[in-house]
Short mmCIF file of C-alpha atoms in Angstrom, two decimals:
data_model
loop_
_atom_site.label_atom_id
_atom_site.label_comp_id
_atom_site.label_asym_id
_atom_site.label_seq_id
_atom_site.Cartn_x
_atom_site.Cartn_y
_atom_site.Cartn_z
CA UNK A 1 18.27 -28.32 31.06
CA UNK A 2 20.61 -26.74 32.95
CA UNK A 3 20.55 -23.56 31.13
CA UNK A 4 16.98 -23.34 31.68
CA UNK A 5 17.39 -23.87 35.63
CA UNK A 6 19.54 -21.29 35.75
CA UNK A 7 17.33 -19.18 33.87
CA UNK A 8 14.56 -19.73 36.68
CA UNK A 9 16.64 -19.03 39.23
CA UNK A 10 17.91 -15.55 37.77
CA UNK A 11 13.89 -14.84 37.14
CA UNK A 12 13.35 -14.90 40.84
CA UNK A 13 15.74 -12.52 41.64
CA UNK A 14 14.68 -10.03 38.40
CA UNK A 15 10.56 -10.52 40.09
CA UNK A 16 11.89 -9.13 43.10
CA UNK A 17 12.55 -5.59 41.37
CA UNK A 18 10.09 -2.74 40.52
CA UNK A 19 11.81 -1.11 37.74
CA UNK A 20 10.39 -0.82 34.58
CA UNK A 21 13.38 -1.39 32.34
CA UNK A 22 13.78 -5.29 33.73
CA UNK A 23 9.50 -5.74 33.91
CA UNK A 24 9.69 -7.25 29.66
CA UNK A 25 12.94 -9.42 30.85
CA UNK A 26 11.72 -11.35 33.78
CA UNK A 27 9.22 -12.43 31.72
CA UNK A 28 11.09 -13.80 29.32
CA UNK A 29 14.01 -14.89 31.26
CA UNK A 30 11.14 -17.06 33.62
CA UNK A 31 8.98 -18.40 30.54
CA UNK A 32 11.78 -19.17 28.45
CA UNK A 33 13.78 -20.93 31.35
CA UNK A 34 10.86 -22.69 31.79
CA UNK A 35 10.71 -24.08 28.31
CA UNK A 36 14.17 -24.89 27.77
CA UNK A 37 14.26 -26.92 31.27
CA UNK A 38 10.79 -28.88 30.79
CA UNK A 39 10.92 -29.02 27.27
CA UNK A 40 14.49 -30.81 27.49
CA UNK A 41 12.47 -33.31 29.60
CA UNK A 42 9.37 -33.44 27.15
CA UNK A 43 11.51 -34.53 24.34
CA UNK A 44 13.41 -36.97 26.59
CA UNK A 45 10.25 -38.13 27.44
CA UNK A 46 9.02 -38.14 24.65
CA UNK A 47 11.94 -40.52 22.85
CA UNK A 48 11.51 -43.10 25.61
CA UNK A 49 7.64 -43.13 24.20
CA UNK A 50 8.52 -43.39 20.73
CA UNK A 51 11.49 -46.55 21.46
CA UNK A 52 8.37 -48.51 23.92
CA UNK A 53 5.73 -47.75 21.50
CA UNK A 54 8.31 -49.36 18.22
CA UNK A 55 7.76 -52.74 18.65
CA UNK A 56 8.05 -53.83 15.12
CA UNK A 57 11.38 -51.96 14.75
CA UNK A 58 9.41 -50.04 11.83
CA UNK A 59 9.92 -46.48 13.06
CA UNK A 60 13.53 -44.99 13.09
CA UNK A 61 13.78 -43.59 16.83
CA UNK A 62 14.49 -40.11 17.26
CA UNK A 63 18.32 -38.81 17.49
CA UNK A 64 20.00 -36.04 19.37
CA UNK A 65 19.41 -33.77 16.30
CA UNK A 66 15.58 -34.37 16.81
CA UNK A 67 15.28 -33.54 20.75
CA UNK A 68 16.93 -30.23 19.94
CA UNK A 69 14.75 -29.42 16.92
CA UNK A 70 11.43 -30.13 19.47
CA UNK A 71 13.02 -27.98 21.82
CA UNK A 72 14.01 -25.44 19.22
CA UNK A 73 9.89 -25.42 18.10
CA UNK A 74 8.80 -24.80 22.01
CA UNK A 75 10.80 -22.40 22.28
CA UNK A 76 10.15 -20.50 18.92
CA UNK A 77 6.68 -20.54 20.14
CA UNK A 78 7.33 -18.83 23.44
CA UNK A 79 9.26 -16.30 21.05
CA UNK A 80 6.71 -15.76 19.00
CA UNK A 81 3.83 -15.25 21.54
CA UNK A 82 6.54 -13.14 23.82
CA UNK A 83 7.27 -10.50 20.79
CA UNK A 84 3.68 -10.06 20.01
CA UNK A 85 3.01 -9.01 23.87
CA UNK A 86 5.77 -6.49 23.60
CA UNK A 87 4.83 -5.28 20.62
CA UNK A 88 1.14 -4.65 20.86
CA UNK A 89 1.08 -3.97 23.93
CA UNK A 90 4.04 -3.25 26.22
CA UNK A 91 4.64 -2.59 29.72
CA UNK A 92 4.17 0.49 31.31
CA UNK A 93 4.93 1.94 35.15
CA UNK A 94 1.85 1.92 37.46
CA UNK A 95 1.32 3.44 40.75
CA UNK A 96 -0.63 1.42 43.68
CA UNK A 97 -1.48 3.36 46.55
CA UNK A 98 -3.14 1.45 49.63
CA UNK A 99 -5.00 3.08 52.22
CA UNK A 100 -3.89 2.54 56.30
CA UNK A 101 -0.98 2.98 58.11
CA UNK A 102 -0.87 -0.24 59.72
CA UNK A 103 0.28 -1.81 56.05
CA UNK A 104 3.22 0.96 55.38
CA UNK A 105 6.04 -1.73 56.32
CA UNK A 106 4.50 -4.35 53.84
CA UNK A 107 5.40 -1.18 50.72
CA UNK A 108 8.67 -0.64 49.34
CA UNK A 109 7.77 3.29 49.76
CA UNK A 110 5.34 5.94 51.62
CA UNK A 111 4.00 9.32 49.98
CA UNK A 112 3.83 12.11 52.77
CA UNK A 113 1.52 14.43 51.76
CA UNK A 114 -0.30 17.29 53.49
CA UNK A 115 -3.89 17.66 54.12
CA UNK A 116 -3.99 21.32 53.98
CA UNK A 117 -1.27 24.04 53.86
CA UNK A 118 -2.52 25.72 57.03
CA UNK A 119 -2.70 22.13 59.02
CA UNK A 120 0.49 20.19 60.20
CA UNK A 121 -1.44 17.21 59.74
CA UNK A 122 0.44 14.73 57.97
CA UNK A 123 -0.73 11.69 55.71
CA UNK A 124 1.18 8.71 55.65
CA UNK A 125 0.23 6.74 52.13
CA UNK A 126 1.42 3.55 51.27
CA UNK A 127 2.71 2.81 47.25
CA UNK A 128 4.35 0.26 45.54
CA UNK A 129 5.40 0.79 41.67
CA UNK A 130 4.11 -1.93 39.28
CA UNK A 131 4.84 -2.49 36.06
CA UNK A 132 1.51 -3.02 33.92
CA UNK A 133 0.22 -4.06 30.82
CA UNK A 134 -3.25 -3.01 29.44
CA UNK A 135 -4.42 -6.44 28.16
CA UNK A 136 -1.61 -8.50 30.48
CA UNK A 137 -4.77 -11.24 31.92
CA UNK A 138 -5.32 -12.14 28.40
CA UNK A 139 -1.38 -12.65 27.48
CA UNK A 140 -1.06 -14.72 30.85
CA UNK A 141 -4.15 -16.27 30.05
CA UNK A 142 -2.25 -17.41 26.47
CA UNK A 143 1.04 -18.24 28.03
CA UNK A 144 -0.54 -20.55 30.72
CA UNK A 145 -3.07 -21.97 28.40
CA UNK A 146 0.08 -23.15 25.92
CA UNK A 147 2.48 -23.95 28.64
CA UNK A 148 -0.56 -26.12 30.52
CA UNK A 149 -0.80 -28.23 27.23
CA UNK A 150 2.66 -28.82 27.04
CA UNK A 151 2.09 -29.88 30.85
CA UNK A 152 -0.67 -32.41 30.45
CA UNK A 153 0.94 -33.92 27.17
CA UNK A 154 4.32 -34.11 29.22
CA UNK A 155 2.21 -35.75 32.13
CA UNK A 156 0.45 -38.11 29.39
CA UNK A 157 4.13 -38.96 28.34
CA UNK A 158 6.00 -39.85 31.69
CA UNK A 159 2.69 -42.10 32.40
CA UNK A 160 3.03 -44.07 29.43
CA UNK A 161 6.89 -44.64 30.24
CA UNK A 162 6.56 -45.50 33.85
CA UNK A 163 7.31 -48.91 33.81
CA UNK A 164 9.96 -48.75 31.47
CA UNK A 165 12.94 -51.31 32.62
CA UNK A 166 15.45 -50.91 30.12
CA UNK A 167 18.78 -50.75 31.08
CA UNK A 168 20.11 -48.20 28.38
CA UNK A 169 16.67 -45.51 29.40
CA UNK A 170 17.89 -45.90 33.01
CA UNK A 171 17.10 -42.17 33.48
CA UNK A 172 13.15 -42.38 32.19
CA UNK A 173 12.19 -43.04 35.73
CA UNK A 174 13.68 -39.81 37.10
CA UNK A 175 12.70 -37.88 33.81
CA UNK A 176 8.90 -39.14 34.66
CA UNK A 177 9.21 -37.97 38.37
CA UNK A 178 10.92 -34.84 37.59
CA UNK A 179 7.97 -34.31 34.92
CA UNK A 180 5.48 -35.03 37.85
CA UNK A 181 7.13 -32.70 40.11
CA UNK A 182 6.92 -30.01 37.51
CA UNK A 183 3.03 -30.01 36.87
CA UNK A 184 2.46 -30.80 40.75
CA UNK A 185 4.25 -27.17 41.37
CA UNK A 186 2.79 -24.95 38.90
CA UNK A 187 -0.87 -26.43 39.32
CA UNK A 188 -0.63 -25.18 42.76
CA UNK A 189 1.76 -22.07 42.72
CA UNK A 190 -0.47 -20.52 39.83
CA UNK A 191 -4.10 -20.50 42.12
CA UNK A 192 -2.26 -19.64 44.92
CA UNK A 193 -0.45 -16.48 43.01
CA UNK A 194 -3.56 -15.18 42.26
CA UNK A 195 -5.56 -15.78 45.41
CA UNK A 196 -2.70 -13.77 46.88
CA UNK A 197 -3.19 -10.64 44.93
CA UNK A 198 -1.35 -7.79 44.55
CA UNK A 199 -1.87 -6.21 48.28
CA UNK A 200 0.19 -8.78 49.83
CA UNK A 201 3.05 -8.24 47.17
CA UNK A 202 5.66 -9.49 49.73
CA UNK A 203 3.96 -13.02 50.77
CA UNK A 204 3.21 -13.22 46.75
CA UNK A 205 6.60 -12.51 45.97
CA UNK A 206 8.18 -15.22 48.79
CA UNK A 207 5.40 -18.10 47.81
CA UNK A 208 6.48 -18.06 44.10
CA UNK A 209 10.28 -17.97 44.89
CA UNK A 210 9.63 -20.78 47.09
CA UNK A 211 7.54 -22.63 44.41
CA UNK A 212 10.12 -21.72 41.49
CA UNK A 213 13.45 -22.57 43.50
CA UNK A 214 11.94 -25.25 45.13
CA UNK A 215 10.53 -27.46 41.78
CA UNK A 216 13.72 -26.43 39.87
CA UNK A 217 16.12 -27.90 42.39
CA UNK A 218 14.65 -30.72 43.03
CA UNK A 219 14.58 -31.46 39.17
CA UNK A 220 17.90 -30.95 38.55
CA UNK A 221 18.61 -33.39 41.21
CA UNK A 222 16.27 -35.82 39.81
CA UNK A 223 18.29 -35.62 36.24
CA UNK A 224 22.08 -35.30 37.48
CA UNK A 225 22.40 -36.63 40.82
CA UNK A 226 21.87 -40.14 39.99
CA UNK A 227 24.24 -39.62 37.15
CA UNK A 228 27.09 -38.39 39.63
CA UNK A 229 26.16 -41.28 41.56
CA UNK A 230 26.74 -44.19 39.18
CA UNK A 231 29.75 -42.27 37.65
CA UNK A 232 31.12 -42.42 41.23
CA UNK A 233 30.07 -45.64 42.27
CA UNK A 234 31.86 -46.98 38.78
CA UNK A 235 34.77 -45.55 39.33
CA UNK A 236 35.06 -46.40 43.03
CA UNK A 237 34.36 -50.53 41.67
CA UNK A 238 36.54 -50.26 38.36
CA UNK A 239 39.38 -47.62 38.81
CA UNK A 240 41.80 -48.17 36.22
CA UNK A 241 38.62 -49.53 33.96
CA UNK A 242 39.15 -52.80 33.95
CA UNK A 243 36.41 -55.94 33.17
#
C-alpha cells in the first residue's frame, strides 16, 4: 500500500517533465502505483467479503499468502498490457506549436523565427515538446477500461462490507471509505483531464497533481492513522502491558 503511494507521488513529479527518455516510466510508475495501492485494498476488501459472506464456516477464508497472489495477478495484468504498448507501439517526441503571443508564458519554450531575410520582423511562436504515441487513445482507452472494472467491483465490495461490526475487521470501515474516495477521484479527474486538453498543459498538469496527491493522502490516512491512533491510545492506557 504504501509502496504504491509512493509510487503516485513520484509519478507526479516524472508528468511534470517533457523528456522523452522518462515519457514510458511515468506511465508505469503512475499505473502500477495505482494497482499496488488499490489493489492492496481490493483484496482487503475483498477478504472481509469472503469472512461475512461464510456463514456456514464451509469456505476456508483467504490468508496473507492469498491477498498477495490477487495483488500479484493485478499487477501481472498491468505488466502485461504495459509491455505490449511499448512494444507495438512506443513513444516518440512531438512538437506542438500554438499560435499568439498572448499564450507564450503558458509554454515551456518560444521558436524565434524570421519572416523574411530582408525584414527585421520577428515571430514569436509558442512550443511545448510532447511525448506521443500513434495509437495512445486506444491503450488509455484499455488501461481505463480494466482499471474502471477493478473500480466498480472494488466499489461493489466495500458496499457489501459496510456494516461490518466485527471487532477483529476493525479496519473494513476505513478500507470501504478509502475505496470510495478512490473511485470518487478518478471518476472526476479523468473527464476533467480531457476537457482540459493539451493547450492548457499547465492547468492540466496542476488539476491531476491535485487529484493524484490529494486521493492518495487521504487514503493512506484512512489505512494507518487510525492504526497509530489505537497503538497510541493502548499504550498511553496499558504501559508496561498489563490486564
Amino acid at each position: 500500500m504504501l509502496v504504491g503511494g509512493m509510487m503516485d507521488y513520484m509519478a507526479v513529479i516524472l508528468f511534470g517533465l517533457d523528456a522523452v527518455s522518462v515519457s514510458n516510466v511515468k506511465v508505469w510508475v503512475l499505473s502500477l502505483g495505482f494497482t499496488l495501492a488499490f489493489g492492496s485494498l481490493f483484496s482487503k476488501t475483498w477478504r472481509v467479503h469472503q469472512i461475512m459472506s461464510n456463514k456456514t464456516l464451509t469456505k476456508k477464508n483467504l490468508k496473507d499468502i492469498h491477498l498477495f497472489a490477487i495483488v500479484f495477478v493485478l499487477i501481472a495484468i498491468d505488466v502485461g498490457i504495459l509491455t505490449a504498448w511499448v512494444v507495438a507501439d512506443r513513444y516518440s517526441l512531438s512538437i506542438a506549436y500554438f499560435p499568439g503571443e498572448a499564450s507564450i508564458r503558458r509554454f515551456c519554450a518560444v521558436v524565434v523565427v524570421q519572416v523574411d531575410e530582408h525584414d527585421d520582423d520577428l515571430v514569436y511562436k509558442p512550443q511545448r515538446n510532447t511525448c506521443r504515441s500513434r495509437y495512445e487513445a486506444y491503450w488509455l482507452a484499455t488501461v481505463y477500461i480494466y482499471k474502471g472494472m477493478l473500480l466498480l467491483f472494488g466499489l461493489f465490495l466495500a458496499w457489501t462490507t459496510r456494516n461490518v461490526t466485527v471487532a477483529a475487521l476493525n479496519d473494513s470501515k476505513y478500507i470501504g471509505m478509502s475505496v470510495y474516495n478512490v473511485v470518487l477521484v478518478c471518476v472526476v479527474a479523468a473527464p476533467i483531464g480531457f476537457l482540459v486538453g493539451d493547450e492548457k498543459f499547465e492547468s492540466s498538469y496542476v488539476i491531476t497533481s491535485l487529484f493524484v496527491v490529494f486521493s492518495t493522502t487521504i487514503t493512506i490516512c484512512l489505512i494507518f492513522v487510525p492504526k497509530v491512533i489505537h497503538s497510541l491510545t493502548k499504550l498511553w492506557y496499558n504501559p508496561k502491558g498489563s490486564t
